[in-house]
Amino acid sequence: MPHIWLRAEAKPFEQRAALTPAAARELITSGHTVSVEECVNRIFGIEQYRQAGCRIVPAASWQDAPEGCYVLGLKELPEPLPALQHRHIYFAHAYKQQAGWRQLLNKFADDGGRLFDLEYLLDGNGQRIAAFGYWAGFAGAALGVMNWMRHPGTMEPIRSYPDRNQLLAEVTNLLEMSETRPRAIIIGAKGRSGRGAAELCQSLEIETTLWDMEETAQGGPFGEILEHDIFLNCVLVQSDPRPFITNDLLEKKRLLTSVVDVSCDPYSVYNPLPVYTDCTTFARPALRLRDKPVLDLIAIDHLPSMLPKESSEDFSGQLLGALLELPDGRTWQRAVDLFEDKKAQAMCQGNMLPAEKH
């Protein structure tokens, strides 16, 4: 039976877990072995995993895990990359030719490991097995409103919240200090993150324009975005689009003061918001794009960590069924096939292109 090894997350401010204690108990009951690394930042205490029947191991000990383990995580592996001889399940951000993708996939090939990218773990209909999108949209919309309220000042570092109600209460209290309400536009309103963003806006009675594929079919840039106070991009682009906004567009007269790139993929050639090049962080959440009038951009690549408990429980519940099917389920075979295809692309292009820094 499979051995799943839940690694500690190394990314600052990351409190989520790909596997909750309750889900770990179900895996163990089904015959799986589950090892859990100690992690002081994880929203679930290590004793909860111990009581669920998990083996408790030191942080970062996955490198010495038994051969054949499935090393499960969420965010990127620590640098410099150690040996990758195991099977890794996490969001690697390497299949759309993001920065360093060739080096990562070539290292998997050299070390004999495999990558199962959670972003591309699909069912038979091509739909993602598990995603954090709803909570990313909900948290991103809350930050967009917070940032709009604090203009023209600089947005302070942000933190996580015990639950959505406390986050909603804080944003509501901020809005009560204003005589007006912002207008927002969501692109990708029908997707997971779009629905989360729309619910936050609806809860706050914010007038919101909802766009999806029909409204964007002709391609951007879209001047209508400038007519809103807040723009929430919830589209994860898989092909080369015409951008939604550009630096030239932002030079025009605008009401827009806050941009939140919920999808947050600045390192991809498919980025629909080519007005920035690096993610923002919990410590420095907003990047100032313009001073007169003020325009800030928020692009945090782990937004759901603002609500770590609810987002982890949701995601782990979605992923559990696939984990129970390890190692021979069709989902995993599709993931193997995709990895082999992307690995071949990386090896081929690596022979033709100069090496890039990872």
CSV table of N, CA and C in Angstrom, one decimal, residues 25 55 63 71 81 90 100 111 129 131 137 149 155 194 208 214 218 236 245 266 277 308 347 350 353:
chain,number,residue,atom,x,y,z
A,25,ARG,N,-6.5,10.1,8.7
A,25,ARG,CA,-7.1,9.0,9.4
A,25,ARG,C,-7.8,8.1,8.4
A,55,ARG,N,2.6,8.6,11.5
A,55,ARG,CA,4.0,8.5,12.0
A,55,ARG,C,4.5,10.0,12.0
A,63,GLN,N,13.8,13.9,2.5
A,63,GLN,CA,14.9,13.6,1.6
A,63,GLN,C,15.4,12.2,2.0
A,71,VAL,N,5.8,12.1,-1.7
A,71,VAL,CA,6.0,13.3,-0.8
A,71,VAL,C,5.0,14.3,-1.2
A,81,LEU,N,17.8,22.9,-4.7
A,81,LEU,CA,17.0,21.7,-4.7
A,81,LEU,C,17.9,20.5,-4.3
A,90,TYR,N,2.8,18.3,-5.6
A,90,TYR,CA,2.7,19.6,-5.1
A,90,TYR,C,2.5,20.6,-6.3
A,100,GLY,N,12.6,28.7,-14.7
A,100,GLY,CA,13.2,27.5,-14.1
A,100,GLY,C,12.6,26.2,-14.4
A,111,ASP,N,17.5,12.6,-11.4
A,111,ASP,CA,17.5,12.0,-10.1
A,111,ASP,C,16.6,10.7,-10.0
A,129,ILE,N,-8.8,17.9,-10.0
A,129,ILE,CA,-9.2,17.1,-8.9
A,129,ILE,C,-9.4,18.0,-7.7
A,131,ALA,N,-8.6,22.1,-5.9
A,131,ALA,CA,-8.1,23.4,-6.1
A,131,ALA,C,-8.5,24.3,-5.0
A,137,GLY,N,-10.1,33.5,-4.4
A,137,GLY,CA,-10.9,34.6,-4.8
A,137,GLY,C,-11.5,35.3,-3.7
A,149,MET,N,-9.5,50.9,0.6
A,149,MET,CA,-9.8,51.8,1.8
A,149,MET,C,-8.5,52.5,2.2
A,155,MET,N,-0.2,49.8,1.9
A,155,MET,CA,-0.9,48.7,2.6
A,155,MET,C,0.1,48.0,3.6
A,194,GLY,N,-13.4,33.1,-9.2
A,194,GLY,CA,-14.3,34.1,-9.5
A,194,GLY,C,-15.6,34.1,-8.6
A,208,THR,N,-20.7,45.0,-8.5
A,208,THR,CA,-19.7,44.2,-9.2
A,208,THR,C,-20.1,43.9,-10.6
A,214,GLU,N,-17.4,35.0,-22.5
A,214,GLU,CA,-18.2,35.7,-23.5
A,214,GLU,C,-17.8,37.2,-23.6
A,218,GLN,N,-13.2,38.7,-27.5
A,218,GLN,CA,-12.6,39.5,-28.6
A,218,GLN,C,-11.2,39.8,-28.2
A,236,LEU,N,-7.1,31.8,-15.0
A,236,LEU,CA,-5.8,31.1,-15.1
A,236,LEU,C,-5.6,30.7,-16.6
A,245,ILE,N,-4.9,44.1,-19.3
A,245,ILE,CA,-4.4,45.4,-19.1
A,245,ILE,C,-3.0,45.5,-19.5
A,266,PRO,N,2.9,35.5,-12.8
A,266,PRO,CA,3.7,36.5,-13.5
A,266,PRO,C,4.9,35.9,-14.2
A,277,THR,N,6.3,41.8,-12.7
A,277,THR,CA,7.1,40.7,-13.0
A,277,THR,C,7.4,39.7,-11.8
A,308,PRO,N,-6.4,29.6,6.5
A,308,PRO,CA,-5.7,28.3,6.3
A,308,PRO,C,-6.5,27.1,6.7
A,347,MET,N,13.8,18.4,-21.8
A,347,MET,CA,15.1,17.8,-22.2
A,347,MET,C,15.4,18.3,-23.6
A,350,GLY,N,16.1,22.0,-23.6
A,350,GLY,CA,17.4,22.3,-22.9
A,350,GLY,C,18.6,22.0,-23.8
A,353,LEU,N,18.4,25.5,-26.1
A,353,LEU,CA,18.4,26.8,-25.6
A,353,LEU,C,19.5,26.9,-24.5
